[in-house]
JSON list of C-alpha atoms in Angstrom, two decimals:
[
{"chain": "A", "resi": 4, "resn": "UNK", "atom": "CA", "xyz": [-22.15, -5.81, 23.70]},
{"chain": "A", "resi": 5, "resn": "UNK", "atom": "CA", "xyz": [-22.68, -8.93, 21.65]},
{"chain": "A", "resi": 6, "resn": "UNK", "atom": "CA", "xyz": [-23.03, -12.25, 23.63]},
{"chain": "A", "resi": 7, "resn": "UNK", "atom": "CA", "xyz": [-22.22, -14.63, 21.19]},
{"chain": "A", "resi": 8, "resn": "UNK", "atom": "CA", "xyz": [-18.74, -12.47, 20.37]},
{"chain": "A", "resi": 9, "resn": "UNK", "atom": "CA", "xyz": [-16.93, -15.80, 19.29]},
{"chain": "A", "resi": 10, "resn": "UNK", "atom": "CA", "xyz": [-19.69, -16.57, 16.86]},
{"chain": "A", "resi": 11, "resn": "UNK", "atom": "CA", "xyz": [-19.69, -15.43, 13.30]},
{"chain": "A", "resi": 12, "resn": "UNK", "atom": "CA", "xyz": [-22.59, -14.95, 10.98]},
{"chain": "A", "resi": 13, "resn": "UNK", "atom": "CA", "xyz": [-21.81, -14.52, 7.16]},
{"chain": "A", "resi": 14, "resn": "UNK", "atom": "CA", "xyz": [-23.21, -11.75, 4.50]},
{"chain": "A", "resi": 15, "resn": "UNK", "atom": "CA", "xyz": [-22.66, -13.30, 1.19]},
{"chain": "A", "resi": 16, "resn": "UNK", "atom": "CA", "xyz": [-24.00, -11.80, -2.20]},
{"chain": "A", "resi": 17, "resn": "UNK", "atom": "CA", "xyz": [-23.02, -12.68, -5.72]},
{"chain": "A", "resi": 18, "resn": "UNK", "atom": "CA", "xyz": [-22.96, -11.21, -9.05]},
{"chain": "A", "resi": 19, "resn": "UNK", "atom": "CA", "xyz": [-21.68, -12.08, -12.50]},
{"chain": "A", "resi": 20, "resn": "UNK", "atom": "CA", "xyz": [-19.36, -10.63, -14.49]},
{"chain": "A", "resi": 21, "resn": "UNK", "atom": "CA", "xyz": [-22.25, -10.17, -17.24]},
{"chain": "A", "resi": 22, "resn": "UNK", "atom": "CA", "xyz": [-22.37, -6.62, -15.85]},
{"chain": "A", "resi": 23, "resn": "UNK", "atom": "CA", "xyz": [-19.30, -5.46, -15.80]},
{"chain": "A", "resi": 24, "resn": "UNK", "atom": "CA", "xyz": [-16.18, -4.96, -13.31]},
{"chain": "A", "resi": 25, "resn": "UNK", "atom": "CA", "xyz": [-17.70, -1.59, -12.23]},
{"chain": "A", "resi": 26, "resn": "UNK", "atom": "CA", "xyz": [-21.22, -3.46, -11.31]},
{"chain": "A", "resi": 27, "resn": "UNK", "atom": "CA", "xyz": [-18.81, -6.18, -9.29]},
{"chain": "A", "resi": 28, "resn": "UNK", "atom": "CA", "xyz": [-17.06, -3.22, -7.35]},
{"chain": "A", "resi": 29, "resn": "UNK", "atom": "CA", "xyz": [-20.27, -1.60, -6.37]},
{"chain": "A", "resi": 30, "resn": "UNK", "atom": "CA", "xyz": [-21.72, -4.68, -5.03]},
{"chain": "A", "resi": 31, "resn": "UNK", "atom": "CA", "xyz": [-18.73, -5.89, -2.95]},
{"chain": "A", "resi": 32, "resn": "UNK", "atom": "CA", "xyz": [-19.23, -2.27, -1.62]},
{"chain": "A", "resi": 33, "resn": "UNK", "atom": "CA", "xyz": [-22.54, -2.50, -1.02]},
{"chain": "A", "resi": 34, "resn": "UNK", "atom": "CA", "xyz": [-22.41, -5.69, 0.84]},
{"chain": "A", "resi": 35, "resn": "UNK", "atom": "CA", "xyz": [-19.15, -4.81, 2.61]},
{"chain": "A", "resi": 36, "resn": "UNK", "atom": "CA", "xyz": [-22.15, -1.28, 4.02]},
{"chain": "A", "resi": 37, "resn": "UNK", "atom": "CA", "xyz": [-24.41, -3.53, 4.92]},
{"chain": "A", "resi": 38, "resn": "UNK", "atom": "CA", "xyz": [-22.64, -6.39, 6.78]},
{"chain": "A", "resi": 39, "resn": "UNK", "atom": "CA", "xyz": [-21.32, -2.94, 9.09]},
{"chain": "A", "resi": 40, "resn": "UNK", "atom": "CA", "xyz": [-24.16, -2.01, 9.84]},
{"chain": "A", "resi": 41, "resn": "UNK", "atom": "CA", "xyz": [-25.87, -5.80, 10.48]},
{"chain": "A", "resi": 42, "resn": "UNK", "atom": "CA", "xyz": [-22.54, -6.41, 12.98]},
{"chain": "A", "resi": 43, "resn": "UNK", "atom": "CA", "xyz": [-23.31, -2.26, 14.62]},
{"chain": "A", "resi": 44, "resn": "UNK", "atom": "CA", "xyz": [-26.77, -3.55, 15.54]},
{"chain": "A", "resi": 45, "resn": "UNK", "atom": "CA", "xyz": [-27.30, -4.60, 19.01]},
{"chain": "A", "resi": 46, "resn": "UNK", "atom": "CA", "xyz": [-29.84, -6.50, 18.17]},
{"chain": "A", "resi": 47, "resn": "UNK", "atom": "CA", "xyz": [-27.48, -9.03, 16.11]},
{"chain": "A", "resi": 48, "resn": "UNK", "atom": "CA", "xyz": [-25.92, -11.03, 19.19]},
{"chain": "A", "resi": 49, "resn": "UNK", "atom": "CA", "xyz": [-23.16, -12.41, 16.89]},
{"chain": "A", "resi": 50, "resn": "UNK", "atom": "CA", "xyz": [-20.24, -10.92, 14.76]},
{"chain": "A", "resi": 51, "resn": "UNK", "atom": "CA", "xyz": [-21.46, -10.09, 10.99]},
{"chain": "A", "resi": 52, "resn": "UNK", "atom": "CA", "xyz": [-18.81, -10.43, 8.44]}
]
């Protein structure tokens, strides 16, 4: 259970479009993986987005 359940902590990344749409997918993807498993942790007491 996360203590701070009200709070929210942020996971931004960027990228530019030098690389492509398919290179802008894969990192919203990517950062959408991680910020899950940030927020799963019990360790985190606050909501990861």
């Amino acid at each position: 259970m996360k203590p701070f359940k009200n709070l929210e902590v942020w996971f931004l990344t960027g990228s530019q479009h030098l690389y492509g749409d398919d290179v802008l997918k894969e990192v919203a993807q990517n950062s959408e993986e991680i910020a899950k498993y940030f927020d799963a942790s019990e360790e985190i007491p606050v909501k990861v987005v």
